[in-house]
CSV table of N, CA and C in Angstrom, one decimal:
chain,number,residue,atom,x,y,z
M,10,MET,N,0.8,-1.0,0.0
M,10,MET,CA,-0.2,-0.2,0.0
M,10,MET,C,0.8,1.5,0.0
M,11,ALA,N,2.2,1.0,0.0
M,11,ALA,CA,3.0,2.1,0.2
M,11,ALA,C,2.8,3.0,-1.2
M,12,ALA,N,2.6,2.5,-2.5
M,12,ALA,CA,2.5,2.8,-3.7
M,12,ALA,C,1.1,4.0,-3.7
M,13,LEU,N,0.4,3.6,-2.8
M,13,LEU,CA,-0.7,4.5,-3.0
M,13,LEU,C,-0.7,5.7,-2.1
M,14,GLY,N,0.4,5.7,-1.2
M,14,GLY,CA,0.8,7.0,-0.3
M,14,GLY,C,-0.3,7.2,0.7
M,15,GLU,N,-0.5,8.3,1.1
M,15,GLU,CA,-1.4,8.9,2.2
M,15,GLU,C,-2.7,9.2,1.3
M,16,ARG,N,-3.3,8.5,0.8
M,16,ARG,CA,-4.8,8.4,0.1
M,16,ARG,C,-5.7,7.6,0.6
M,17,THR,N,-6.7,8.5,0.6
M,17,THR,CA,-8.1,7.5,0.7
M,17,THR,C,-9.0,7.3,-0.5
M,18,VAL,N,-9.3,5.9,-0.6
M,18,VAL,CA,-10.1,5.5,-1.7
M,18,VAL,C,-11.4,5.3,-1.1
M,19,THR,N,-12.3,5.7,-1.6
M,19,THR,CA,-13.9,5.0,-1.2
M,19,THR,C,-14.6,4.8,-2.6
M,20,ILE,N,-15.3,3.5,-2.2
M,20,ILE,CA,-16.0,2.8,-3.4
M,20,ILE,C,-17.1,2.7,-3.2
M,21,ASP,N,-18.5,3.2,-3.4
M,21,ASP,CA,-19.5,2.9,-3.3
M,21,ASP,C,-20.4,2.1,-4.4
M,22,CYS,N,-21.1,0.9,-4.0
M,22,CYS,CA,-21.7,0.3,-4.7
M,22,CYS,C,-23.2,0.2,-4.0
M,23,ASP,N,-24.2,0.8,-4.6
M,23,ASP,CA,-25.4,0.9,-4.2
M,23,ASP,C,-26.4,-0.1,-5.1
M,24,VAL,N,-27.0,-1.3,-4.8
M,24,VAL,CA,-27.7,-2.0,-5.6
M,24,VAL,C,-29.1,-2.1,-4.8
M,25,LEU,N,-30.0,-1.7,-5.0
M,25,LEU,CA,-31.4,-1.6,-4.4
M,25,LEU,C,-32.2,-3.1,-4.4
M,26,GLN,N,-32.0,-3.4,-5.5
M,26,GLN,CA,-33.1,-4.5,-5.8
M,26,GLN,C,-32.2,-5.5,-6.7
M,27,ALA,N,-31.8,-6.8,-6.3
M,27,ALA,CA,-30.7,-7.5,-7.1
M,27,ALA,C,-30.4,-8.9,-6.6
M,28,ASP,N,-30.2,-9.7,-7.4
M,28,ASP,CA,-30.0,-11.0,-6.9
M,28,ASP,C,-28.4,-10.8,-6.8
M,29,GLY,N,-27.8,-12.1,-6.4
M,29,GLY,CA,-26.4,-12.0,-6.0
M,29,GLY,C,-25.6,-11.7,-7.6
M,30,GLY,N,-26.1,-12.2,-8.5
M,30,GLY,CA,-25.4,-11.6,-9.7
M,30,GLY,C,-25.2,-10.4,-10.2
M,31,THR,N,-26.2,-9.5,-9.6
M,31,THR,CA,-26.3,-8.1,-10.2
M,31,THR,C,-25.2,-7.3,-8.9
M,32,ARG,N,-25.4,-8.0,-7.9
M,32,ARG,CA,-24.5,-7.2,-6.6
M,32,ARG,C,-23.0,-7.7,-6.9
M,33,THR,N,-22.5,-8.8,-7.6
M,33,THR,CA,-21.5,-9.1,-7.7
M,33,THR,C,-20.9,-8.3,-9.2
M,34,ALA,N,-21.8,-8.1,-10.1
M,34,ALA,CA,-21.3,-7.3,-11.1
M,34,ALA,C,-21.0,-5.8,-10.8
M,35,ALA,N,-21.6,-5.5,-9.7
M,35,ALA,CA,-21.9,-4.1,-9.4
M,35,ALA,C,-20.0,-4.0,-8.6
M,36,ILE,N,-19.9,-5.1,-7.7
M,36,ILE,CA,-18.7,-5.0,-7.0
M,36,ILE,C,-17.5,-5.1,-8.0
M,37,THR,N,-17.6,-6.0,-9.0
M,37,THR,CA,-16.5,-5.9,-10.1
M,37,THR,C,-16.4,-4.7,-10.8
M,38,GLY,N,-17.6,-4.1,-11.1
M,38,GLY,CA,-17.2,-3.1,-12.0
M,38,GLY,C,-16.7,-1.7,-10.9
M,39,ALA,N,-16.9,-1.5,-9.7
M,39,ALA,CA,-16.2,-1.0,-8.8
M,39,ALA,C,-14.7,-0.8,-8.9
M,40,PHE,N,-14.3,-2.3,-9.0
M,40,PHE,CA,-13.0,-2.8,-9.0
M,40,PHE,C,-12.4,-2.1,-10.5
M,41,VAL,N,-13.0,-2.3,-11.3
M,41,VAL,CA,-12.7,-1.7,-12.8
M,41,VAL,C,-12.3,-0.3,-12.8
M,42,ALA,N,-13.7,0.4,-12.0
M,42,ALA,CA,-13.1,1.4,-11.9
M,42,ALA,C,-11.9,2.1,-11.2
M,43,LEU,N,-12.0,1.6,-10.2
M,43,LEU,CA,-10.9,1.8,-8.9
M,43,LEU,C,-9.4,1.4,-10.1
M,44,ALA,N,-9.6,0.6,-10.8
M,44,ALA,CA,-7.9,-0.2,-11.5
M,44,ALA,C,-7.9,1.1,-12.7
M,45,LEU,N,-8.8,1.7,-13.5
M,45,LEU,CA,-8.7,2.6,-14.4
M,45,LEU,C,-8.5,3.8,-14.0
M,46,ALA,N,-9.1,4.5,-12.5
M,46,ALA,CA,-8.6,5.7,-11.9
M,46,ALA,C,-6.6,5.4,-11.4
M,47,LEU,N,-6.7,4.0,-10.8
M,47,LEU,CA,-5.1,4.1,-10.6
M,47,LEU,C,-4.1,4.2,-11.6
M,48,ARG,N,-4.9,3.5,-12.7
M,48,ARG,CA,-3.8,4.1,-14.0
M,48,ARG,C,-4.1,5.1,-14.4
M,49,GLN,N,-4.8,6.1,-14.3
M,49,GLN,CA,-4.5,7.3,-15.1
M,49,GLN,C,-3.8,7.9,-13.9
M,50,LEU,N,-3.9,7.7,-12.7
M,50,LEU,CA,-2.7,8.4,-11.6
M,50,LEU,C,-1.5,8.2,-11.9
M,51,VAL,N,-1.3,6.8,-12.6
M,51,VAL,CA,0.2,6.6,-12.7
M,51,VAL,C,0.6,7.3,-14.3
M,52,GLU,N,-0.4,7.3,-15.0
M,52,GLU,CA,0.0,8.3,-16.3
M,52,GLU,C,0.1,9.7,-16.3
M,53,PHE,N,-0.5,10.5,-15.3
M,53,PHE,CA,-0.3,11.8,-14.9
M,53,PHE,C,0.7,11.9,-13.9
M,54,LYS,N,1.7,10.5,-13.5
M,54,LYS,CA,3.0,11.0,-12.7
M,54,LYS,C,2.2,11.1,-11.3
M,55,VAL,N,1.2,11.1,-11.2
M,55,VAL,CA,0.7,11.5,-9.7
M,55,VAL,C,1.5,10.0,-8.6
M,56,LEU,N,1.1,9.0,-9.4
M,56,LEU,CA,1.5,7.8,-8.4
M,56,LEU,C,3.1,7.1,-9.3
M,57,LYS,N,4.0,6.8,-8.7
M,57,LYS,CA,5.2,6.3,-9.2
M,57,LYS,C,4.6,4.8,-10.1
M,58,ARG,N,3.5,4.1,-9.4
M,58,ARG,CA,3.4,2.8,-9.5
M,58,ARG,C,2.0,2.5,-9.1
M,59,SER,N,1.2,1.6,-9.8
M,59,SER,CA,-0.1,1.4,-9.2
M,59,SER,C,0.1,0.3,-8.0
M,60,PRO,N,-0.7,0.6,-7.2
M,60,PRO,CA,-0.6,-0.5,-5.8
M,60,PRO,C,-1.2,-1.9,-6.1
M,61,LEU,N,-2.1,-1.9,-7.3
M,61,LEU,CA,-2.8,-3.0,-7.8
M,61,LEU,C,-1.7,-4.3,-7.8
M,62,ARG,N,-1.8,-5.4,-7.3
M,62,ARG,CA,-0.9,-6.6,-7.6
M,62,ARG,C,-1.6,-7.6,-8.7
M,63,ASP,N,-2.8,-7.7,-8.8
M,63,ASP,CA,-3.5,-8.7,-9.4
M,63,ASP,C,-4.9,-8.1,-9.4
M,64,TYR,N,-5.6,-8.4,-10.6
M,64,TYR,CA,-7.1,-8.2,-10.8
M,64,TYR,C,-7.8,-9.3,-10.4
M,65,LEU,N,-9.1,-8.7,-10.1
M,65,LEU,CA,-10.2,-9.9,-9.4
M,65,LEU,C,-11.5,-9.5,-10.2
M,66,ALA,N,-12.4,-10.6,-9.7
M,66,ALA,CA,-13.9,-10.5,-10.4
M,66,ALA,C,-14.7,-11.2,-9.0
M,67,ALA,N,-15.7,-10.6,-8.5
M,67,ALA,CA,-16.4,-10.8,-7.3
M,67,ALA,C,-17.3,-12.0,-8.2
M,68,THR,N,-17.7,-13.0,-7.0
M,68,THR,CA,-18.6,-13.9,-7.4
M,68,THR,C,-19.5,-14.3,-6.4
M,69,SER,N,-20.9,-15.0,-6.1
M,69,SER,CA,-21.5,-15.1,-5.3
M,69,SER,C,-21.4,-16.7,-5.0
M,70,VAL,N,-21.5,-17.0,-3.4
M,70,VAL,CA,-21.1,-18.3,-3.2
M,70,VAL,C,-22.3,-18.6,-2.0
M,71,GLY,N,-22.9,-20.0,-2.0
M,71,GLY,CA,-23.8,-20.1,-1.1
M,71,GLY,C,-24.2,-21.5,-0.9
M,72,LEU,N,-25.3,-21.8,0.1
M,72,LEU,CA,-25.5,-23.1,0.6
M,72,LEU,C,-27.0,-23.4,0.2
M,73,VAL,N,-27.5,-24.2,-0.7
M,73,VAL,CA,-28.7,-24.2,-1.3
M,73,VAL,C,-29.2,-25.7,-0.9
M,74,ARG,N,-29.9,-26.0,0.3
M,74,ARG,CA,-30.2,-27.3,0.8
M,74,ARG,C,-29.2,-27.9,1.3
M,75,GLY,N,-28.2,-27.4,1.8
M,75,GLY,CA,-27.0,-28.1,2.3
M,75,GLY,C,-25.9,-28.3,1.0
M,76,GLU,N,-26.1,-27.6,0.0
M,76,GLU,CA,-25.1,-28.1,-0.9
M,76,GLU,C,-24.6,-26.7,-1.3
M,77,PRO,N,-23.3,-26.8,-1.4
M,77,PRO,CA,-22.4,-25.3,-1.7
M,77,PRO,C,-22.3,-25.3,-3.1
M,78,LEU,N,-22.6,-24.1,-3.4
M,78,LEU,CA,-23.0,-23.5,-5.0
M,78,LEU,C,-22.0,-22.2,-5.0
M,79,LEU,N,-21.5,-22.3,-6.4
M,79,LEU,CA,-20.5,-21.0,-6.8
M,79,LEU,C,-21.5,-20.3,-8.1
M,80,ASP,N,-21.7,-18.8,-8.2
M,80,ASP,CA,-22.2,-18.2,-9.0
M,80,ASP,C,-23.6,-18.3,-8.7
M,81,LEU,N,-24.3,-18.0,-7.8
M,81,LEU,CA,-26.1,-18.4,-7.8
M,81,LEU,C,-26.5,-17.7,-8.8
M,82,CYS,N,-27.4,-18.2,-9.2
M,82,CYS,CA,-28.5,-17.7,-10.2
M,82,CYS,C,-29.7,-17.4,-9.2
M,83,TYR,N,-30.6,-16.4,-9.8
M,83,TYR,CA,-31.9,-15.9,-8.9
M,83,TYR,C,-32.4,-16.8,-8.1
M,84,GLU,N,-32.8,-17.8,-8.7
M,84,GLU,CA,-33.8,-19.1,-8.0
M,84,GLU,C,-32.7,-19.6,-6.7
M,85,GLU,N,-31.5,-19.9,-7.2
M,85,GLU,CA,-30.7,-20.3,-5.9
M,85,GLU,C,-30.4,-19.4,-4.9
M,86,ASP,N,-30.2,-18.1,-5.4
M,86,ASP,CA,-29.8,-17.0,-4.5
M,86,ASP,C,-31.0,-16.6,-3.5
M,87,SER,N,-32.3,-16.9,-4.1
M,87,SER,CA,-33.3,-16.3,-3.2
M,87,SER,C,-34.0,-17.7,-2.3
M,88,GLN,N,-33.2,-18.6,-2.6
M,88,GLN,CA,-33.5,-19.7,-1.8
M,88,GLN,C,-32.5,-20.4,-0.7
M,89,ALA,N,-31.4,-19.6,-1.0
M,89,ALA,CA,-30.0,-20.1,-0.3
M,89,ALA,C,-30.2,-19.9,1.3
M,90,ASP,N,-29.6,-20.9,2.0
M,90,ASP,CA,-30.0,-21.0,3.4
M,90,ASP,C,-28.7,-20.1,4.2
M,91,VAL,N,-27.6,-19.7,3.1
M,91,VAL,CA,-26.5,-18.7,3.5
M,91,VAL,C,-25.8,-18.4,2.0
M,92,ASP,N,-25.7,-17.3,2.0
M,92,ASP,CA,-25.2,-16.5,0.8
M,92,ASP,C,-24.1,-15.4,1.2
M,93,MET,N,-23.0,-15.2,0.3
M,93,MET,CA,-22.2,-14.1,0.3
M,93,MET,C,-21.7,-13.9,-0.7
M,94,LYS,N,-21.3,-12.8,-1.0
M,94,LYS,CA,-20.4,-12.2,-2.2
M,94,LYS,C,-19.2,-12.3,-1.8
M,95,TRP,N,-18.0,-12.7,-2.7
M,95,TRP,CA,-16.8,-13.0,-2.6
M,95,TRP,C,-16.1,-12.5,-3.7
């Protein structure tokens, strides 16, 4: 994080009504926005290098009737015993 310096980055994803796929798309989109902003700071020579080491995408995981599932669709997400965005 030393490459970022003494800066605060706030990313806000407001998804009011959605299933896991829409929420994870919002999280992934926010990461892309962060990556693009950092790249521009490097191009403008505000930062010497980007603090990002790698790229990622969000996905949803959950338990539906005791079975662990990855990338839940709407039906699975709405019936999940437990779900989270990762």
